[in-house]
Tab-separated table of C-alpha atoms in Angstrom:
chain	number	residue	atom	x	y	z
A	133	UNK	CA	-71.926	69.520	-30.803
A	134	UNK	CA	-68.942	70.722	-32.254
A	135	UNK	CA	-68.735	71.026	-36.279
A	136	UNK	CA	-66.577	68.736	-38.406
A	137	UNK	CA	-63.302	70.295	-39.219
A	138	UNK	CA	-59.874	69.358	-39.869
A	139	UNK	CA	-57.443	68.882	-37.169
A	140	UNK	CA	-55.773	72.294	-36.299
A	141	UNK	CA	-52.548	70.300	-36.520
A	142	UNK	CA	-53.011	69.845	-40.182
A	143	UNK	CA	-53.738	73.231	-41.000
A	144	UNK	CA	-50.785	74.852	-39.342
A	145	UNK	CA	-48.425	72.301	-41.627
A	146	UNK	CA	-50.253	74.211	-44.315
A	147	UNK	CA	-50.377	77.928	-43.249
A	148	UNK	CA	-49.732	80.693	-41.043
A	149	UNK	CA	-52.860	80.429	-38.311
A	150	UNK	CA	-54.332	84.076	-37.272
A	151	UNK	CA	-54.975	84.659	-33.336
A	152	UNK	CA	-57.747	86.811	-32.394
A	153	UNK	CA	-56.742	90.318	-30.449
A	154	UNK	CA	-57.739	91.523	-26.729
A	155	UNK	CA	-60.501	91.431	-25.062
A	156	UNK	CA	-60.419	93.616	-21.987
A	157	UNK	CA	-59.317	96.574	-24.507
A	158	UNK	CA	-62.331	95.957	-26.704
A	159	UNK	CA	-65.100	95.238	-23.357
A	160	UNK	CA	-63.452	99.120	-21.803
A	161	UNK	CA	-64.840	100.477	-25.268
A	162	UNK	CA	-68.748	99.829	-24.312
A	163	UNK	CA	-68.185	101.855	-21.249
A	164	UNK	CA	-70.312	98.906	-18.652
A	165	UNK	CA	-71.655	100.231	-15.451
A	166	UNK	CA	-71.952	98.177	-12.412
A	167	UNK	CA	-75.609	97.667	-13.485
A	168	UNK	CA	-74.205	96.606	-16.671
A	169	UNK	CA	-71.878	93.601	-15.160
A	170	UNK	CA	-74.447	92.698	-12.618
A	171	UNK	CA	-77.543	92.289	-15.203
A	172	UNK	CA	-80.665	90.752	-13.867
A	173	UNK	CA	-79.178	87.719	-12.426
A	174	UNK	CA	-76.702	89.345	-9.730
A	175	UNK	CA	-78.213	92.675	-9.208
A	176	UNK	CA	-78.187	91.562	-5.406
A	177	UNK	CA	-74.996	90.054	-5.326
A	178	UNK	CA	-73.081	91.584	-2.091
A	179	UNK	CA	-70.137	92.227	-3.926
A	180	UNK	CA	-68.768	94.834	-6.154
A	181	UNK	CA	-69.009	92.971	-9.935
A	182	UNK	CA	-67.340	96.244	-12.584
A	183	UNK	CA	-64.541	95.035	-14.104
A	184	UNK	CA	-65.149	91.180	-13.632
A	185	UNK	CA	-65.097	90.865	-17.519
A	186	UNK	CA	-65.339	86.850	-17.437
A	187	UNK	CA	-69.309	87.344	-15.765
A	188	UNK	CA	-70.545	89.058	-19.092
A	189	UNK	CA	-70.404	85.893	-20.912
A	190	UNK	CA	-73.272	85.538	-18.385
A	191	UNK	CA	-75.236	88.957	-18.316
A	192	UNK	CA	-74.037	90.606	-21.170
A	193	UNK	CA	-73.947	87.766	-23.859
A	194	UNK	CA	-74.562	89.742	-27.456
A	195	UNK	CA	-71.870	92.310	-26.484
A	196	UNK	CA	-69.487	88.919	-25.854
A	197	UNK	CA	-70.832	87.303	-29.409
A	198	UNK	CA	-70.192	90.941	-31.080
A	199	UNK	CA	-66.473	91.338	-30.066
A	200	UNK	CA	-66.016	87.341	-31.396
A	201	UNK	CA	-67.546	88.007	-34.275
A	202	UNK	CA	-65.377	91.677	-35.003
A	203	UNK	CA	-62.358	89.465	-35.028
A	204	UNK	CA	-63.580	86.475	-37.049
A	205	UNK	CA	-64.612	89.289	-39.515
A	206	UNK	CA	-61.179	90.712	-39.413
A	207	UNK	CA	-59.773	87.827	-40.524
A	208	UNK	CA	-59.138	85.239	-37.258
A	209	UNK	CA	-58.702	81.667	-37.411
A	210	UNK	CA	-58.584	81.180	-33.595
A	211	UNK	CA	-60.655	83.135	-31.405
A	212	UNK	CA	-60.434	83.196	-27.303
A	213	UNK	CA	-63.156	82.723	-24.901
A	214	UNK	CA	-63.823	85.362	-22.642
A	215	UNK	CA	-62.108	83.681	-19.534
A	216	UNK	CA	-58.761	84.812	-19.033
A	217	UNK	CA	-60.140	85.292	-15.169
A	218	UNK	CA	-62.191	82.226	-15.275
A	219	UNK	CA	-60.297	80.237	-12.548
A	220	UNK	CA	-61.963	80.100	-8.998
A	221	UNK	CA	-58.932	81.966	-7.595
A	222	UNK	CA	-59.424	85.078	-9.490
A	223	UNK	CA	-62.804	85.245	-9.268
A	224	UNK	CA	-62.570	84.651	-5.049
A	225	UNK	CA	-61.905	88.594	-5.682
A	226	UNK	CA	-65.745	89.045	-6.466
A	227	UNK	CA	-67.142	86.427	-4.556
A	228	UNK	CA	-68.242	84.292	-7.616
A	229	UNK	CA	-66.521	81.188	-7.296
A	230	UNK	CA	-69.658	79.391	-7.414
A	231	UNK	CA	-70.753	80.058	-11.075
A	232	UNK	CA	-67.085	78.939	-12.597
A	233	UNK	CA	-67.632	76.314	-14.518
A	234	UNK	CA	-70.965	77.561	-15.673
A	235	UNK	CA	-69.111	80.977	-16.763
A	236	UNK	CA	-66.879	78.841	-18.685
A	237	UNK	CA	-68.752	76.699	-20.202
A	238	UNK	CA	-71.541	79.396	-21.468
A	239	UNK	CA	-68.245	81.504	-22.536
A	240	UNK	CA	-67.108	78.480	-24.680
A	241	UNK	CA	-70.397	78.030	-25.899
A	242	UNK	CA	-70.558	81.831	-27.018
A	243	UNK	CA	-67.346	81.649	-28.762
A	244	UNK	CA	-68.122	77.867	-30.516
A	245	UNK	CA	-71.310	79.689	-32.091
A	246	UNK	CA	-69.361	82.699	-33.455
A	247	UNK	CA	-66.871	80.241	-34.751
A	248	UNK	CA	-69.331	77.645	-36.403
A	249	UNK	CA	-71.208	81.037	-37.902
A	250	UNK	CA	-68.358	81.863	-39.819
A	251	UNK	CA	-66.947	78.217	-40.310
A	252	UNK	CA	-70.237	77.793	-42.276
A	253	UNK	CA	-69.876	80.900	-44.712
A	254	UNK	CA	-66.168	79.955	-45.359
A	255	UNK	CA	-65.929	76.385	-45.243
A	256	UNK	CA	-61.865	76.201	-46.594
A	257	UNK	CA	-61.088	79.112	-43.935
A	258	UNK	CA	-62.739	76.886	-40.887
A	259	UNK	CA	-62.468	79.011	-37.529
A	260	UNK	CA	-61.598	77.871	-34.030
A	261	UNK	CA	-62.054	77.981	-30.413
A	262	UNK	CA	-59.608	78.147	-27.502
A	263	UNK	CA	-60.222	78.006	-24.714
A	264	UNK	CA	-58.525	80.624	-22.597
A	265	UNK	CA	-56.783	79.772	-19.037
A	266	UNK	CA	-54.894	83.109	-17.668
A	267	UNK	CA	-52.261	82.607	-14.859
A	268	UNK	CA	-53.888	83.349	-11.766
A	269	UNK	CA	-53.498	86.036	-9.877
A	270	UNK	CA	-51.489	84.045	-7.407
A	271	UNK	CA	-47.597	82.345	-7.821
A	272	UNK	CA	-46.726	79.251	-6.799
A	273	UNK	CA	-42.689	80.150	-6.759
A	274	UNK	CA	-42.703	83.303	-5.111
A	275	UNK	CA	-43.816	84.751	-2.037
A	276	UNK	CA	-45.805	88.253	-1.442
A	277	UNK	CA	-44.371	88.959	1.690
A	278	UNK	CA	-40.707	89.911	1.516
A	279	UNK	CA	-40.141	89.159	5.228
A	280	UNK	CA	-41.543	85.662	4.832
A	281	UNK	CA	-39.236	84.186	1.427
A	282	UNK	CA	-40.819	80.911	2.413
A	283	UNK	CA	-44.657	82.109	2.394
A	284	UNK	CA	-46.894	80.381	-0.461
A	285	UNK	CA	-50.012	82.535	-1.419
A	286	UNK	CA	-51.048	79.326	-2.962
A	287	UNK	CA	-50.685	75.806	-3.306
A	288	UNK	CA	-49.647	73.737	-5.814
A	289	UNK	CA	-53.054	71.621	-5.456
A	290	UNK	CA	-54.934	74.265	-5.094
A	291	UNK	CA	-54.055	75.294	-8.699
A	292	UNK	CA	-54.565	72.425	-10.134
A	293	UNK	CA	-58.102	72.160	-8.638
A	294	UNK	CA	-58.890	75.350	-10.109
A	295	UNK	CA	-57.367	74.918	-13.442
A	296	UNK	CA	-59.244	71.562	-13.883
A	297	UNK	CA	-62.855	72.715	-12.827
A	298	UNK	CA	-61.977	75.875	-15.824
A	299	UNK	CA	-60.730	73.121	-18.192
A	300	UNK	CA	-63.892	71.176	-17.810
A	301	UNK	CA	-65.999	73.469	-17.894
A	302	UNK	CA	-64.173	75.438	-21.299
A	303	UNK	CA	-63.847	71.536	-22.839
A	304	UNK	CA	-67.991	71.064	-21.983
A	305	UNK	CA	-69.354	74.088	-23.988
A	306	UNK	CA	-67.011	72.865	-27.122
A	307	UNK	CA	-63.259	74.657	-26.941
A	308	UNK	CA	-61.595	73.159	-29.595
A	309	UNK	CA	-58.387	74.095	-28.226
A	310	UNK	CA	-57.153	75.006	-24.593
A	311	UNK	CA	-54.736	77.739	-24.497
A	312	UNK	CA	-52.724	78.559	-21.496
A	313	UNK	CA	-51.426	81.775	-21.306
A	314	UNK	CA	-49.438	84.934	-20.214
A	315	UNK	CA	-47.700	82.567	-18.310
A	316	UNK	CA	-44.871	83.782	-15.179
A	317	UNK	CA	-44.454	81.007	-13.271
A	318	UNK	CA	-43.786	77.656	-14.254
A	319	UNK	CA	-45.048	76.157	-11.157
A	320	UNK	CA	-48.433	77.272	-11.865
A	321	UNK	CA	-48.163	76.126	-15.768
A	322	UNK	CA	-47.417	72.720	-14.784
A	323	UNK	CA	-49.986	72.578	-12.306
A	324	UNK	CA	-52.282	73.497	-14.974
A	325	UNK	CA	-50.747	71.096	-17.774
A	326	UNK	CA	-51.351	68.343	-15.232
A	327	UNK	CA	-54.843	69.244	-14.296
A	328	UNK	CA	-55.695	69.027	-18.144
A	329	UNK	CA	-53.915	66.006	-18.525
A	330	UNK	CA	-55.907	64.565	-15.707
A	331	UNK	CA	-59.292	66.186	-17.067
A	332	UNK	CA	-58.591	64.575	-20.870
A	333	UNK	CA	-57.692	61.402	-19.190
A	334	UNK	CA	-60.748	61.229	-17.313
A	335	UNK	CA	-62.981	62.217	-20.487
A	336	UNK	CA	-60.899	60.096	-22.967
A	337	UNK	CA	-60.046	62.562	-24.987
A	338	UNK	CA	-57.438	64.852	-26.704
A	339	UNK	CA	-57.514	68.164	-27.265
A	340	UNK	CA	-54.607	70.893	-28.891
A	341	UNK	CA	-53.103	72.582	-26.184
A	342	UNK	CA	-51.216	75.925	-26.326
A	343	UNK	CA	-48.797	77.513	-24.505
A	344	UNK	CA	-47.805	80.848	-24.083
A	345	UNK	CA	-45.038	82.725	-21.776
A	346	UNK	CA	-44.525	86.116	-20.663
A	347	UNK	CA	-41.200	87.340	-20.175
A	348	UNK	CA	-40.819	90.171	-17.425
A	349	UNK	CA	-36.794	91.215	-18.379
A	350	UNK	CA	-34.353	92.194	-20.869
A	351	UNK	CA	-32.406	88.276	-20.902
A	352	UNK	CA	-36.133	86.903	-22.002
A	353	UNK	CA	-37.002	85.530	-18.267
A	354	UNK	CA	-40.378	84.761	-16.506
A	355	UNK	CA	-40.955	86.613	-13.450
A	356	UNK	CA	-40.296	83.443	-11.263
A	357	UNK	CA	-36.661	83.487	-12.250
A	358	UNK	CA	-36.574	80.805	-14.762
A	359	UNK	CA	-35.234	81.390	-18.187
A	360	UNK	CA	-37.594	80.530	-21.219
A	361	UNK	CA	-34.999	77.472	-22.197
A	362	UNK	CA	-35.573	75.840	-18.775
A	363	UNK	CA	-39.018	76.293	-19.094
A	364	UNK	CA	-39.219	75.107	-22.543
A	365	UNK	CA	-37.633	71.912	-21.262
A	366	UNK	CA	-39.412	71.848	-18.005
A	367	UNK	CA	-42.526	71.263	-20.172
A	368	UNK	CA	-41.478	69.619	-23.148
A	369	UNK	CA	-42.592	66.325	-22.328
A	370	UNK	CA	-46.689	67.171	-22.444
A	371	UNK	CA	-48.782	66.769	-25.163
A	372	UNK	CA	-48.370	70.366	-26.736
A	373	UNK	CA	-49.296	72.026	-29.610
A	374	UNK	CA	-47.441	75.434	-29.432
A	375	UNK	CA	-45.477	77.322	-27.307
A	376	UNK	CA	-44.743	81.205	-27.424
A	377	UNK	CA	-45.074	84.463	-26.442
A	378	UNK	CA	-48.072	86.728	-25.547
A	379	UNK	CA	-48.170	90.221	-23.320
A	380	UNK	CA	-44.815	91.385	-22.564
A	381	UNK	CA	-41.901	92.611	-23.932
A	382	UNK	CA	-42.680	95.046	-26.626
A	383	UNK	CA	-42.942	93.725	-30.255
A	384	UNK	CA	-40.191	95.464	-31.311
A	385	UNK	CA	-37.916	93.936	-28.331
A	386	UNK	CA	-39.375	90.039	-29.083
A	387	UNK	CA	-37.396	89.294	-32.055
A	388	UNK	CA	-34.163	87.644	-30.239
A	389	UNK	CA	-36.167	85.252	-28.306
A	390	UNK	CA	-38.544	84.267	-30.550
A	391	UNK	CA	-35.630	83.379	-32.664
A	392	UNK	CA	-34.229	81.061	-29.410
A	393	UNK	CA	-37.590	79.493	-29.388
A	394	UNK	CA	-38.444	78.927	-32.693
A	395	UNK	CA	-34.808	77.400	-33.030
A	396	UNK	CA	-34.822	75.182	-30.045
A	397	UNK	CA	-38.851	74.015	-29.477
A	398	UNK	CA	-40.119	70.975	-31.044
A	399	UNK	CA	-43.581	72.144	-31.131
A	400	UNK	CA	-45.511	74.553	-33.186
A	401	UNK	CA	-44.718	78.449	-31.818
A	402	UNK	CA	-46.901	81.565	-31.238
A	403	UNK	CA	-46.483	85.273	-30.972
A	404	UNK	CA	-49.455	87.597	-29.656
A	405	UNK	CA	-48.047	90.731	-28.556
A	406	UNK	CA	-49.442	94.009	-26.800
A	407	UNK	CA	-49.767	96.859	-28.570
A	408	UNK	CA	-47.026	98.589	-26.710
A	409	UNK	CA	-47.701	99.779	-23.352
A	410	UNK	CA	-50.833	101.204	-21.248
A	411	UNK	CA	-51.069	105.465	-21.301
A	412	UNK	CA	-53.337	107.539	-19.580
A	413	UNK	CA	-56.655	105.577	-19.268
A	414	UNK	CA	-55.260	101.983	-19.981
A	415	UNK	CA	-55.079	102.757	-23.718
A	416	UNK	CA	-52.214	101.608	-25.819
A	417	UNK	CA	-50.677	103.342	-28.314
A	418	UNK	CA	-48.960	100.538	-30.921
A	419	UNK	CA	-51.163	100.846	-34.399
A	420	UNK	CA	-51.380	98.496	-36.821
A	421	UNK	CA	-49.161	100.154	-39.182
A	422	UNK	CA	-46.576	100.553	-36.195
A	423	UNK	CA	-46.870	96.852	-35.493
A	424	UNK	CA	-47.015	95.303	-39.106
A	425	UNK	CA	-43.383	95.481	-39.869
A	426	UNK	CA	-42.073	93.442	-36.696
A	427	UNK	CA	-45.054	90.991	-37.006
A	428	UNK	CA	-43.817	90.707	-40.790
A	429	UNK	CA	-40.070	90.224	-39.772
A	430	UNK	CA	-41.409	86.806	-37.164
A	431	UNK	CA	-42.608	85.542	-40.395
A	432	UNK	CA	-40.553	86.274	-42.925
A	433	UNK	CA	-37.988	84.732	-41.113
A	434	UNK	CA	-39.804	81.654	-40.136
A	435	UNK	CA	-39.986	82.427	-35.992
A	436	UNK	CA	-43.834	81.630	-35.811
A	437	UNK	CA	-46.742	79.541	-37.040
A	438	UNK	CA	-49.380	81.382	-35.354
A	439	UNK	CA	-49.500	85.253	-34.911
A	440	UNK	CA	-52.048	87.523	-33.346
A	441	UNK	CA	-52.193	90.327	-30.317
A	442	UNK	CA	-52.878	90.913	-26.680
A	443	UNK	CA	-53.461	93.828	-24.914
A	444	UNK	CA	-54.332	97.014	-26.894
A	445	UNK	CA	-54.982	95.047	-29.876
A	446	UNK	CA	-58.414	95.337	-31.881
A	447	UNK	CA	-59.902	93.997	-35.070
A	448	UNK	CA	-57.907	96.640	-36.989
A	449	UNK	CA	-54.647	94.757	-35.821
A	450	UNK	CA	-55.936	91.637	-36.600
A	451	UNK	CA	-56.473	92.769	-40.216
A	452	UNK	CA	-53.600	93.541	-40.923
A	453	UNK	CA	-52.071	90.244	-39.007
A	454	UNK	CA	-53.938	88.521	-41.146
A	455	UNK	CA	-52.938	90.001	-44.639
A	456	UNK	CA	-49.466	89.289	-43.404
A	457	UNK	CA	-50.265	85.963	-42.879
A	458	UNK	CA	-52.104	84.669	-46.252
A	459	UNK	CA	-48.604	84.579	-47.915
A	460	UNK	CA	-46.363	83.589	-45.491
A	461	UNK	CA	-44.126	80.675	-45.441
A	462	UNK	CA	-44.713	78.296	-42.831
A	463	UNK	CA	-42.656	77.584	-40.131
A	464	UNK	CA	-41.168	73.692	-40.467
A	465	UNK	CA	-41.137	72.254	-36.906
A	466	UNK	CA	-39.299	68.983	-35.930
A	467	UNK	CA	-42.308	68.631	-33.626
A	468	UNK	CA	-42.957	65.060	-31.995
């Protein structure tokens, strides 16, 4: 059952909400073996399981609850479940399409516990769960084959089948929020904003639903060819809470189009950027201290209501995000 607090709506007319930082970046820290990812439950599974982060809300649990917890200590007012892979199409790769909605749901649950622990020590800072959908790794607008333009890796329904067994299963272990994100094709985001529409139809309910693009070029476009304008309008008509950036480009290089957004969305806006880009060894090199003064510059010139990072991003980021945060202005929104 989830705890009573305010609608996140409310708050973010009031303040500056905090994101939490990665995950992946934070799991590649404890070093997992094979053993590790398999744990009791799959050590016969036929397939290779290293690297499937989304199954350790299953075998490893405590390391899960520990890396929630590092960023609700650092300061987070949202934190994401562990299921950026969660769909049934990402995890065909390891043969686990079975346990999807159970991953999701015990990953929600994980993250609703850390949450409630901390809502309950800090009652006026009350902490939140989103539930994380990630794009796929298949595209509904473009085709892998070069010699086939018209070939479909996927189809639309198929997406949306897959987004709305995740949905359910993130909205049955308590989300509070369901965040779709690093998004680079807008066929696949509406399939998804449909599926949930569907899901919270069929459950009477409504939950706060996020939104956030990555842009793959220097004119701010996804990697399906559509510019973030026509996708702001191509999904302006859902239910949404927020809409923004995550991943991709640089912080330093997202100013410009976070200014387009903010001036030109209706909704609440976002900004969770990587710290920089992967070296040797998929580590990233953007501090805190490097990152602070562009993450400062979104707010002090009203671009964002919510801030936080993606890849490469830790605790220490998200301290510092935070600081920023306590005294910043909020963002007015003419949102519907």
């Amino acid at each position: 059952m989830k705890s009573n607090k305010p609608e996140i709506k409310e708050l973010l007319g009031k303040r500056v909400l905090v994101l939490d930082g990665a995950m992946g970046t934070m799991i590649q820290r404890y070093a997992l073996t094979e053993a590790d990812f398999r744990g009791e439950r799959f050590i016969d599974h036929p397939q290779d399981l290293k690297g499937n982060n989304d199954l350790l809300s299953l075998t490893q649990p405590d390391i899960i609850m520990e890396i929630h917890e590092e960023y609700l200590e650092a300061g987070a007012d949202i934190i994401e479940t562990n299921t950026f892979n969660g769909s049934s199409i990402s995890q065909a790769d390891y043969g686990t399409e079975d346990i999807v909605y159970e991953m999701n749901r015990a990953a929600a649950q994980l993250a609703l516990a850390a949450a409630d622990k901390y809502t309950a020590l800090n009652p006026d800072k009350p902490r939140y769960v989103a539930g994380a959908l990630g794009p796929t790794n298949r595209t509904a607008s473009i085709s892998p084959d070069v010699n086939a333009p018209g070939f479909r890796a996927i189809t639309f329904d198929e997406l949306f089948d897959a987004y709305f067994e995740q949905a359910k299963g993130l909205l049955d272990g308590g989300a509070d929020i369901l965040l779709l994100e690093t998004i680079f094709d807008a066929q696949n985001a509406r399939a998804a904003l449909l599926a949930i529409d569907k899901l919270l139809e069929s459950k009477e309910e409504k939950v706060p639903i996020m939104v956030s693009v990555t842009i793959t070029n220097d004119s701010g476009g996804l990697l399906s060819g559509q510019s973030m304008e026509a996708f702001l309008y191509s999904v302006s008509h859902f239910d949404i809470l927020s809409i923004g950036f995550n991943c991709s480009p640089a912080v330093k290089e997202l100013s410009p189009f976070l200014k387009e957004l903010s001036d030109k969305a209706p909704f609440f806006t976002s900004a969770y950027p990587n710290a920089g880009l992967p070296k040797q060894f998929g580590k990233y090199d953007g501090t805190p201290e490097q990152m602070a003064p562009f993450m400062k510059d979104f707010l002090d010139n009203g671009f964002v209501n919510i801030i936080g990072g993606c890849c490469g991003t830790s605790p220490d980021h998200i301290r510092v995000f935070a600081d920023l945060a306590t005294n910043a202005s909020v963002r007015k929104t003419s949102e519907k």
